[in-house]
Each structure stands twice: as C-alpha cells, then as structure tokens.
Short mmCIF file of C-alpha atoms and ligand atoms in Angstrom, two decimals:
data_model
loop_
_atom_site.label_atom_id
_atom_site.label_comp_id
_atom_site.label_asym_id
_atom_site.label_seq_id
_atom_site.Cartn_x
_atom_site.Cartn_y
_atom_site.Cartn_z
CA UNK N 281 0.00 0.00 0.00
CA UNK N 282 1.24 3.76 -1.03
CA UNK N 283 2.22 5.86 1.93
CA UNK N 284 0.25 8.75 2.28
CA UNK N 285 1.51 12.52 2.86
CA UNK N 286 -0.48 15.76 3.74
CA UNK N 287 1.24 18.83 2.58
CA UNK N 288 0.09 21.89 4.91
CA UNK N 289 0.67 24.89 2.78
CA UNK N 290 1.53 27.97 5.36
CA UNK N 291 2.43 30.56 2.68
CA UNK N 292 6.16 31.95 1.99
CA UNK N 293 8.09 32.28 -1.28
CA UNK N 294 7.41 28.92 -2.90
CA UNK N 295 3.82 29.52 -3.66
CA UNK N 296 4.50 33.36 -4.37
CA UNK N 297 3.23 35.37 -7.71
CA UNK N 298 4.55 38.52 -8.72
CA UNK N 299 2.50 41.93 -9.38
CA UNK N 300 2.82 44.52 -11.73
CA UNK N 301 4.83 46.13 -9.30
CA UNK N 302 7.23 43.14 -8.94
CA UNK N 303 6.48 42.94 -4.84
CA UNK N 304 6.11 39.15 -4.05
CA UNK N 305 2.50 37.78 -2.85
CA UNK N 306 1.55 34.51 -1.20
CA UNK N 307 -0.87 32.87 -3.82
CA UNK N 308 -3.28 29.74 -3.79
CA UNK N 309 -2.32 26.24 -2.85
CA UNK N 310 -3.40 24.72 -6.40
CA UNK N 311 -1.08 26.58 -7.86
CA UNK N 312 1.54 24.33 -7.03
CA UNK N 313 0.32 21.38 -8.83
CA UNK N 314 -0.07 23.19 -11.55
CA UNK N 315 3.96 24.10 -11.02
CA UNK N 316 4.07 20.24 -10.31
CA UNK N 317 2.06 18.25 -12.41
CA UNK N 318 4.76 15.35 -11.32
CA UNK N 319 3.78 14.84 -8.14
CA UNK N 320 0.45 13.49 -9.58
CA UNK N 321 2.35 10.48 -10.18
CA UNK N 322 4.29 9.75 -7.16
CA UNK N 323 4.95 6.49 -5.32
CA UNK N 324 2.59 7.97 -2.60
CA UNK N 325 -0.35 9.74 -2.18
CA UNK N 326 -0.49 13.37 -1.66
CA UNK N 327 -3.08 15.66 -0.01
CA UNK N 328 -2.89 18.92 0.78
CA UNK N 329 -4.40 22.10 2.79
CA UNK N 330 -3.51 25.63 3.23
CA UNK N 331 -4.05 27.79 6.26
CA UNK N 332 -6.36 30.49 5.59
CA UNK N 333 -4.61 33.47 5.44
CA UNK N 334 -1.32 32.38 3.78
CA UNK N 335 1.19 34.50 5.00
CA UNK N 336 4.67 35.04 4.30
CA UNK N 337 6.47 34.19 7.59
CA UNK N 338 7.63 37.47 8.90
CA UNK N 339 3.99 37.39 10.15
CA UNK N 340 3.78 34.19 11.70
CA UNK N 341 3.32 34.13 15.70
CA UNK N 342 2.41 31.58 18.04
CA UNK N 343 -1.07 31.44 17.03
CA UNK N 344 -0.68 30.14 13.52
CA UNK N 345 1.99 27.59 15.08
CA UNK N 346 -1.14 26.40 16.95
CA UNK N 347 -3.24 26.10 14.09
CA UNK N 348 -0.27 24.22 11.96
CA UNK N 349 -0.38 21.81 14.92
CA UNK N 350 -4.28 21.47 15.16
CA UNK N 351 -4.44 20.15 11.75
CA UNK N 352 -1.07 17.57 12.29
CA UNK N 353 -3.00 16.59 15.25
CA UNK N 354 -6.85 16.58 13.42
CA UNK N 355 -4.72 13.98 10.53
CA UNK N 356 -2.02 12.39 12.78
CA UNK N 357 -3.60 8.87 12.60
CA UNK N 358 -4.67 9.52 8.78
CA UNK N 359 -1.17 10.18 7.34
CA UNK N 360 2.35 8.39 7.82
CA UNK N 361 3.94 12.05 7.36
CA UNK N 362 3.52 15.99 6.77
CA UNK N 363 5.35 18.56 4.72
CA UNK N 364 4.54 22.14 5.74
CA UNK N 365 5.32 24.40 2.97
CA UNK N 366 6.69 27.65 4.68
CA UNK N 367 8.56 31.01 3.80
CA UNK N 368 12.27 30.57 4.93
CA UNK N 369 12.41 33.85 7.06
CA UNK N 370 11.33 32.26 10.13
CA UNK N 371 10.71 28.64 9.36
CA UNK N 372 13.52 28.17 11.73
CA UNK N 373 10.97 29.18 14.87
CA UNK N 374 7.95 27.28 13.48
CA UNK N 375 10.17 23.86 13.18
CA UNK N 376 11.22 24.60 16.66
CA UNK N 377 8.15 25.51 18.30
CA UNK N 378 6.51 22.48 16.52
CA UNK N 379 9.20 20.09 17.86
CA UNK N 380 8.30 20.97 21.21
CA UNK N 381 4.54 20.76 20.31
CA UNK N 382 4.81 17.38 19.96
CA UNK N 383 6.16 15.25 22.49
CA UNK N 384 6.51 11.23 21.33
CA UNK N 385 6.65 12.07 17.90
CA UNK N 386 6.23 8.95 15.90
CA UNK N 387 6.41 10.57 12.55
CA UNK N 388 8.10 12.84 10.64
CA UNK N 389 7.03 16.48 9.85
CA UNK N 390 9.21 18.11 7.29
CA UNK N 391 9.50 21.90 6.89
CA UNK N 392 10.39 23.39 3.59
CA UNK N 393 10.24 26.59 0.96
CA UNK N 394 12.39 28.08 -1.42
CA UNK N 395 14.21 31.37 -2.26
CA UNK N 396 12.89 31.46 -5.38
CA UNK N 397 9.12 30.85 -6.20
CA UNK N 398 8.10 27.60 -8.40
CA UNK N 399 6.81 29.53 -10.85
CA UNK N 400 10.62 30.21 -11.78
CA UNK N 401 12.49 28.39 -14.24
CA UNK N 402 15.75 28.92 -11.83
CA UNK N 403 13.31 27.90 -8.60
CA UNK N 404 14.80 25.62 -5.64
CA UNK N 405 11.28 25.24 -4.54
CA UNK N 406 11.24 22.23 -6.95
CA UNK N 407 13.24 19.94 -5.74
CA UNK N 408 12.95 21.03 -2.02
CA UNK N 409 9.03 19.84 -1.98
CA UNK N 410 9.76 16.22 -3.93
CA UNK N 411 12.75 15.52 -1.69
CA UNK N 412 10.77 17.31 1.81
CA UNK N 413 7.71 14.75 0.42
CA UNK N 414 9.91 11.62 -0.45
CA UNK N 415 11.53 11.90 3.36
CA UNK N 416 7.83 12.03 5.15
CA UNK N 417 6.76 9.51 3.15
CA UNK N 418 9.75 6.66 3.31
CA UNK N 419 8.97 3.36 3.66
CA UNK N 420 12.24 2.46 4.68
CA UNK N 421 13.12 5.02 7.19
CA UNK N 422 11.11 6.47 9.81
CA UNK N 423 12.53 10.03 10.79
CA UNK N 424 10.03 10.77 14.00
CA UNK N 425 11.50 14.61 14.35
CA UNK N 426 10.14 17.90 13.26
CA UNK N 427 13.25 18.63 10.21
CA UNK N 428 13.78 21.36 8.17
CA UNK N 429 14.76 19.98 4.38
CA UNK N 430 16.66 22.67 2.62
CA UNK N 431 18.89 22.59 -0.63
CA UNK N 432 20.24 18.88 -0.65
CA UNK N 433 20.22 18.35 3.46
CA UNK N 434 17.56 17.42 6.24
CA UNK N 435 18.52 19.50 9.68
CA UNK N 436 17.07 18.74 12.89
CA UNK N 437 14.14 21.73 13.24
CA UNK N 438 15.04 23.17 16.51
CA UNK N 439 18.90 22.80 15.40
CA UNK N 440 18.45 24.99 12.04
CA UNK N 441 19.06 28.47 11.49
CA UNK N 442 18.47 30.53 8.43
CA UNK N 443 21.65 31.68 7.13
CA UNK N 444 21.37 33.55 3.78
CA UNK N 445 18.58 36.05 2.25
CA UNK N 446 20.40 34.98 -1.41
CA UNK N 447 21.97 31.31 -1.25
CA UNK N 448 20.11 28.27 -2.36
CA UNK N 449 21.77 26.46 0.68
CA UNK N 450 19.88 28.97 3.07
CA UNK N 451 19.80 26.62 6.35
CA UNK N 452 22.75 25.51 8.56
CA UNK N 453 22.73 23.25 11.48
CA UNK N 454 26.26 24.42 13.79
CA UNK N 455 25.97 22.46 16.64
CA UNK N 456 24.14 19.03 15.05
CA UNK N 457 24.82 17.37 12.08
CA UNK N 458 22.50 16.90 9.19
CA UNK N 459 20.33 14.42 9.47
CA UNK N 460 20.09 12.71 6.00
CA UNK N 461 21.61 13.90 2.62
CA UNK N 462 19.67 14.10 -0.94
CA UNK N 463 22.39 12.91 -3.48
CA UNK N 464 21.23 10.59 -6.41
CA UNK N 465 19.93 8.45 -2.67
CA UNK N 466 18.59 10.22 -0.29
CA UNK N 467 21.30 9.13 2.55
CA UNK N 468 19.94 9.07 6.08
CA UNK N 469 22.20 8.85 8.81
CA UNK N 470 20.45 6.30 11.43
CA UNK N 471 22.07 7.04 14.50
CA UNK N 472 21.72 10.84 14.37
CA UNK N 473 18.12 10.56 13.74
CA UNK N 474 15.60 10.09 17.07
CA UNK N 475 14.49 6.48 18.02
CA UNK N 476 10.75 5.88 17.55
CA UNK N 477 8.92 6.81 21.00
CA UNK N 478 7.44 4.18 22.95
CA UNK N 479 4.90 6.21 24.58
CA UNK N 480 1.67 7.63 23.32
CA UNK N 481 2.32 11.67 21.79
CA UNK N 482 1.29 14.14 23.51
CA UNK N 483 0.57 17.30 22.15
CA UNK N 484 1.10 21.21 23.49
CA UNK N 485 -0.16 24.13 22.30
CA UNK N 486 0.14 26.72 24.84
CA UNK N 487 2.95 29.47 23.97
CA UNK N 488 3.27 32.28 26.67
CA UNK N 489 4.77 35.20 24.74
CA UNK N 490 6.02 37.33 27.50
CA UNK N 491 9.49 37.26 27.02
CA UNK N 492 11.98 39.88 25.67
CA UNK N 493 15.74 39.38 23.93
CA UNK N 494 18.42 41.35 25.36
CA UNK N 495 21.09 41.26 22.68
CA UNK N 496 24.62 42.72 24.40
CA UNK N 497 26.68 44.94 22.54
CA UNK N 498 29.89 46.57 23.40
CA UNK N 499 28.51 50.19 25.20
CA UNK N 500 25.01 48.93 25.78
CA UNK N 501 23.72 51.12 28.66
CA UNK N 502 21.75 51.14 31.53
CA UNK N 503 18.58 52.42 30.14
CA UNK N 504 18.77 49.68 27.64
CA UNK N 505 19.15 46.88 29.86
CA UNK N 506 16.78 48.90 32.44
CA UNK N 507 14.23 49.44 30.52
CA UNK N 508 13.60 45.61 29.15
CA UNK N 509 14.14 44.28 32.59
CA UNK N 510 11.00 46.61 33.24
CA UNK N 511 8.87 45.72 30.86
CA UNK N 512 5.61 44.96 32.66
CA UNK N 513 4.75 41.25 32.71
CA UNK N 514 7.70 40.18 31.51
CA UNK N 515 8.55 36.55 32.34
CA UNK N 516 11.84 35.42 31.04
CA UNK N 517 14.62 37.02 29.06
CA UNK N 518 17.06 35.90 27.17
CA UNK N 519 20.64 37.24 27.22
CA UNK N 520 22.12 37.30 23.99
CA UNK N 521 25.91 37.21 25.43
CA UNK N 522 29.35 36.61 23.86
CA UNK N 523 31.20 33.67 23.08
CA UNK N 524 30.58 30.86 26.03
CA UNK N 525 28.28 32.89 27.71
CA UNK N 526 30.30 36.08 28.87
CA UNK N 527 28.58 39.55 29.80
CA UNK N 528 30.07 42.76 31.58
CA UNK N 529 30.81 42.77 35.13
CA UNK N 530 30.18 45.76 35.50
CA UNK N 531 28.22 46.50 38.87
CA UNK N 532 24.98 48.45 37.59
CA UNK N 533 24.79 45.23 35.02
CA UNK N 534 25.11 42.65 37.56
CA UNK N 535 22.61 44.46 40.26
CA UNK N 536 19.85 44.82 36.69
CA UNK N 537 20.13 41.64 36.08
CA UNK N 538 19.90 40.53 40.11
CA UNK N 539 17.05 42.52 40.46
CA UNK N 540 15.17 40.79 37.46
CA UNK N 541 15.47 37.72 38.82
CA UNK N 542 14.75 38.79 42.47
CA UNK N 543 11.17 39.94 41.18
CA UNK N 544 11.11 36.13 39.49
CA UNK N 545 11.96 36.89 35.92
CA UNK N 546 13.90 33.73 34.66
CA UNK N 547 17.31 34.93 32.51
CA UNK N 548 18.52 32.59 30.03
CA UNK N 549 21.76 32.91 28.77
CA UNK N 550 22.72 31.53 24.93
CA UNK N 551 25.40 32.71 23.01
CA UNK N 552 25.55 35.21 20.14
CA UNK N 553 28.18 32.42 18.49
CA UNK N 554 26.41 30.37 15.53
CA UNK N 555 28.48 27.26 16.68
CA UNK N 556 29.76 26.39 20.27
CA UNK N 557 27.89 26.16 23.50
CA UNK N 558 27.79 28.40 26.81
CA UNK N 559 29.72 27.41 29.73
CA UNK N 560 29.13 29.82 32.74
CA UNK N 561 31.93 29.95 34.81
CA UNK N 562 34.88 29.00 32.24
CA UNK N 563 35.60 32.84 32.38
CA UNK N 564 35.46 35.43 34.89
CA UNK N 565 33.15 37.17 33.06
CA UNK N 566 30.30 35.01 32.83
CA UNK N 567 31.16 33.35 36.75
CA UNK N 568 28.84 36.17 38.56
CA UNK N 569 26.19 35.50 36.03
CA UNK N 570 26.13 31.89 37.67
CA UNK N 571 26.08 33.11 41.14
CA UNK N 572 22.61 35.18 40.59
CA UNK N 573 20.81 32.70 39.01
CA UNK N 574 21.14 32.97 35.35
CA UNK N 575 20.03 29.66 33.78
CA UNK N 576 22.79 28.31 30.82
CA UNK N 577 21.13 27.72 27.10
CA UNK N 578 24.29 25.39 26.52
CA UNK N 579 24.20 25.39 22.72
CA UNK N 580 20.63 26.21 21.55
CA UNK N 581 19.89 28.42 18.66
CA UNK N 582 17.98 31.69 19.59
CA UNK N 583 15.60 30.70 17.82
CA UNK N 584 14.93 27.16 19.90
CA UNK N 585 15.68 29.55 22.82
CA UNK N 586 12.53 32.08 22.21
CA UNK N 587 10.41 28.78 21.20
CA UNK N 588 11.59 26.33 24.06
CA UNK N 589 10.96 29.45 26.85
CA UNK N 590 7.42 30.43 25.09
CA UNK N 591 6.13 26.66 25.42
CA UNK N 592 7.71 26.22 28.95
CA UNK N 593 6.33 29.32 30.01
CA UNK N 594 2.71 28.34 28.50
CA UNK N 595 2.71 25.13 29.70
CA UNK N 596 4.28 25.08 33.19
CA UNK N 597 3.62 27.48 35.93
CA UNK N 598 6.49 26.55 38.85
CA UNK N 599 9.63 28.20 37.97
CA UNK N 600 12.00 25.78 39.54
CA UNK N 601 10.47 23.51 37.30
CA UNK N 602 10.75 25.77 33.98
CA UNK N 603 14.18 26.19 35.15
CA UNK N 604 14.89 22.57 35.50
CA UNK N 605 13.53 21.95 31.40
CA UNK N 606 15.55 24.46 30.28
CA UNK N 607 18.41 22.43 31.20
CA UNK N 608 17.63 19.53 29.97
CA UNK N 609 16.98 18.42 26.12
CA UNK N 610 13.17 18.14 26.06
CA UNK N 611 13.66 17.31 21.63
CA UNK N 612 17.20 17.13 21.34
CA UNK N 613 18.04 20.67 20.69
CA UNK N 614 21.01 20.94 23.05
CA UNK N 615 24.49 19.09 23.89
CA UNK N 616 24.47 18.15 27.76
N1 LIG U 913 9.59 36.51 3.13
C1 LIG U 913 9.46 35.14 2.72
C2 LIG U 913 8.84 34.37 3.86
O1 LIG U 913 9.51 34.05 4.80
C3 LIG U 913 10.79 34.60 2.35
C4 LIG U 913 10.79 33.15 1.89
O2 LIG U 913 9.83 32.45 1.86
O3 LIG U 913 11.87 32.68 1.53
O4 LIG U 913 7.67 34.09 3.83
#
C-alpha cells in the first residue's frame, strides 16, 4: 500500500506570484500542482491544505503555530507524514516551536520553501518539496523529528538556522549534524536521527509570549538593559551574550540583572556564536552571572531559545520547574 503525505501549505516564497509592481504575494495552494504536475504520479499519495490566510512568515506568531499543529494533530492517525510548505524567514521558529509541540513524535514532519518561487524556471522550490515529500513519506526510514529539508540536506528543526537572504543552501545546522543527505539516494544517517517513542504523543499548544531578547553589545547602557528588565509582565529574558556565555561585570549590570530575577523573571543565557555552547563559569566574566541565578542555554539556537521558553512558560507554571527543562533536552536541541 502507497504511503500517504499531507502537505500543509503555510504561505512563503514557494507559492508566491509577482505583481505589476514586482512585490512578491503569497498565492493559492493549487497553484503548485499546476507548477508540479509530477507529483500526480508519485509512489505515494499526496493531499494537501492551506491555512487560511497564507502569510509570508515574517507574520507568523504563536497562534498560527497552533493552528499548523491542530491540523497535524486533526490527521495524525490519517497520514504516515507531513510537509509544511513555509517562507524561509522564520521557518527556523515554526520547526522549533513544533518540535516541542509534539512530544513522542512517531512521525516525521518536514518543513520546507524556497528562495525562489516555483513559478521560476531557476526555482529551488522544486526539488525542495519532492525531496521534503519523499523523506515524510519513506517506507524504509522512519525520521520521527520535526526537520527542516533545505537545498540537498535534512537539519534537525530546533537545530536549524536561516543563514542567507540569497543562497540556495539557506539553512545551517552548527551544533548538530545533518540528518540525511539528498544525493542521487537520499542518505539518512540512522544514528543521528531520534528512536521511535514508545509512549503515546502528547501534544502542546500553549505558547506564553512574554518574554523579551536582550542582545549585548559593546557600550550597551543602563537604560537599555533597564528598561527591558522593566517591561511589565515580563517573564523570562534571554541574554544574547558573547562567546561561552560572557557579559560585563560591570556593577549596575550585575545588580539589573539581580534585580530581574529577584522579582522572578527567569534569565537565560545563549550565546551570540552560531556554533559552540555556553559554559558559565569557564571565564570570569560570565562566573557572577552563575552566582545570581542565570540559567545556561548550553548550545541552543535563539531561535529554539525564544520557542523552548514560550512553550515552557505556556505550559508550566512553577519556575524551579521551567528552570529545570531548560536544562535539559526536552527534543534534542542541546548538547548536555
Ligand atoms: N519573506 C518570505 C517568507 O519568509 C521569504 C521566503 O519564503 O523565503 O515568507
């Protein structure tokens, strides 16, 4: 029997027309088969949806990640897999948000888009939807992760980041290998990918947005840092620091940041590096950050970070707790 895929069309470049203007707009799903008419014939069989508005993905926020996981959940038990067609700008947060959505994932969800749209004789969109759609529906090899497929390679979701507005190879993975690798086979490398759960999935779809990003710079000031740590209901912040997790000692720095998490604000520290993870108290400079309380992101993307602190922070209300996840790998998106 033919596997069976649904593709969940989101918006985003792929399925783009031009105007008379030449600005780029999201356009209708059935478009795509006509880009397509391939896929008609594939070894499995293809449905497909689109969320209603299609957006391109600088406007996607936590509630459209919740209706992308409504419908996974509506058709988990009807499909063996799901493609979500998606623009590239922030497909890196929806693969990571989705990852920790679903908890004993048993099959694989496959994020991909293009630079280009199909339309375009040049387009990568092409060959990123027949490989994303041969990986979610393999016979051979179950991949039971949210992924990201992108130019020839299949990265971990919460792993990826987006790395170029103009390459074809717009994704990277720096602290986790690929996970499989389109050549004339599509080569999947079995002992990177997750094992198959043995418990039933469980599915989350609260996302608490009140956190902030506090990105360090060399002569940030005080009203800067003041005036985020003040923000009124904020929750959790995430230090963007250098290298392992370093920030100025200065004293009013230190006594903002003690104060934050005095009044119960959880700090999170991950690195501004794309590759290497945070180790608080290798240097001087990140030792005090230790002492007050400042939890470590070892080496998770920012954009796992905002993700993994939204859906603690939705789903979880004790902060030791909170704390405690954010330490561990909840979907493999950090080294321990
Ligand atoms: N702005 C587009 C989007 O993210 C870019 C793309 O799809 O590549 O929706």
């Amino acid at each position: 029997m033919k596997n069976a895929v649904l593709i969940i069309y989101t918006g985003g470049t792929i399925g783009m027309v031009q105007d008379e203007k030449g600005a780029l707009h999201p356009f209708e799903m059935n478009r795509i088969y006509d880009a397509l008419p391939q896929l008609k014939h594939a070894a499995y069989n293809i449905d497909s949806c689109q969320l209603d508005p299609i957006i391109d993905s600088s406007n996607m926020n936590p509630e459209v990640w919740k209706n992308i996981a409504e419908v996974i959940e509506r058709e988990y038990n009807n499909y063996d897999g799901f493609v979500v067609l998606h623009g590239t700008d922030t497909m890196a947060y929806t693969a990571s948000a989705l990852s920790f959505v679903f908890e004993n994932l048993g099959k694989p969800i496959v994020l991909t888009g293009s630079q280009l749209p199909l339309g375009m004789l040049r387009t990568d969109g092409r060959e990123n939807i027949i490989c994303a759609l041969e990986i979610a529906s393999a016979q051979k090899m179950l991949i039971p992760e949210v992924c990201i497929f992108f130019e020839n390679k299949l990265y971990r979701g919460n792993r990826s980041t987006k790395i170029s507005a103009q390459n074809f190879n717009a994704f990277s993975s720096f602290n986790y290998p690929s996970l499989a690798v389109a050549g004339i086979d599509i080569y999947y490398k079995n002992d990177l990918i997750a094992t198959a759960p043995s418990q039933p999935m469980k599915v989350y779809k609260q996302f608490n947005e009140n956190i902030a990003i506090l990105h360090l710079f060399p002569g940030i000031t005080k009203e800067v840092v003041h005036s985020i740590l003040s923000i009124k209901g904020l929750e959790a912040v995430i230090i963007s620091t250098y290298g392992s997790g370093n920030a100025p000692t200065e004293e009013w720095f230190l006594k903002e940041l003690e104060a934050a998490v005095a009044k119960g604000i959880i700090v999170y520290d991950v690195t501004q590096c794309k590759s290497g993870s945070v180790n608080i108290g290798r240097y001087a400079t990140s030792s005090d950050l230790g002492r007050i309380g400042v939890v470590s992101g070892y080496d998770i993307t920012i954009e796992a970070a905002v993700t993994k602190m939204m859906f603690l922070l939705g789903n979880y209300t004790n902060k030791t707790t909170i704390t405690t996840l954010l330490t561990q790998s909840l979907r493999g998106e950090i080294t321990l």
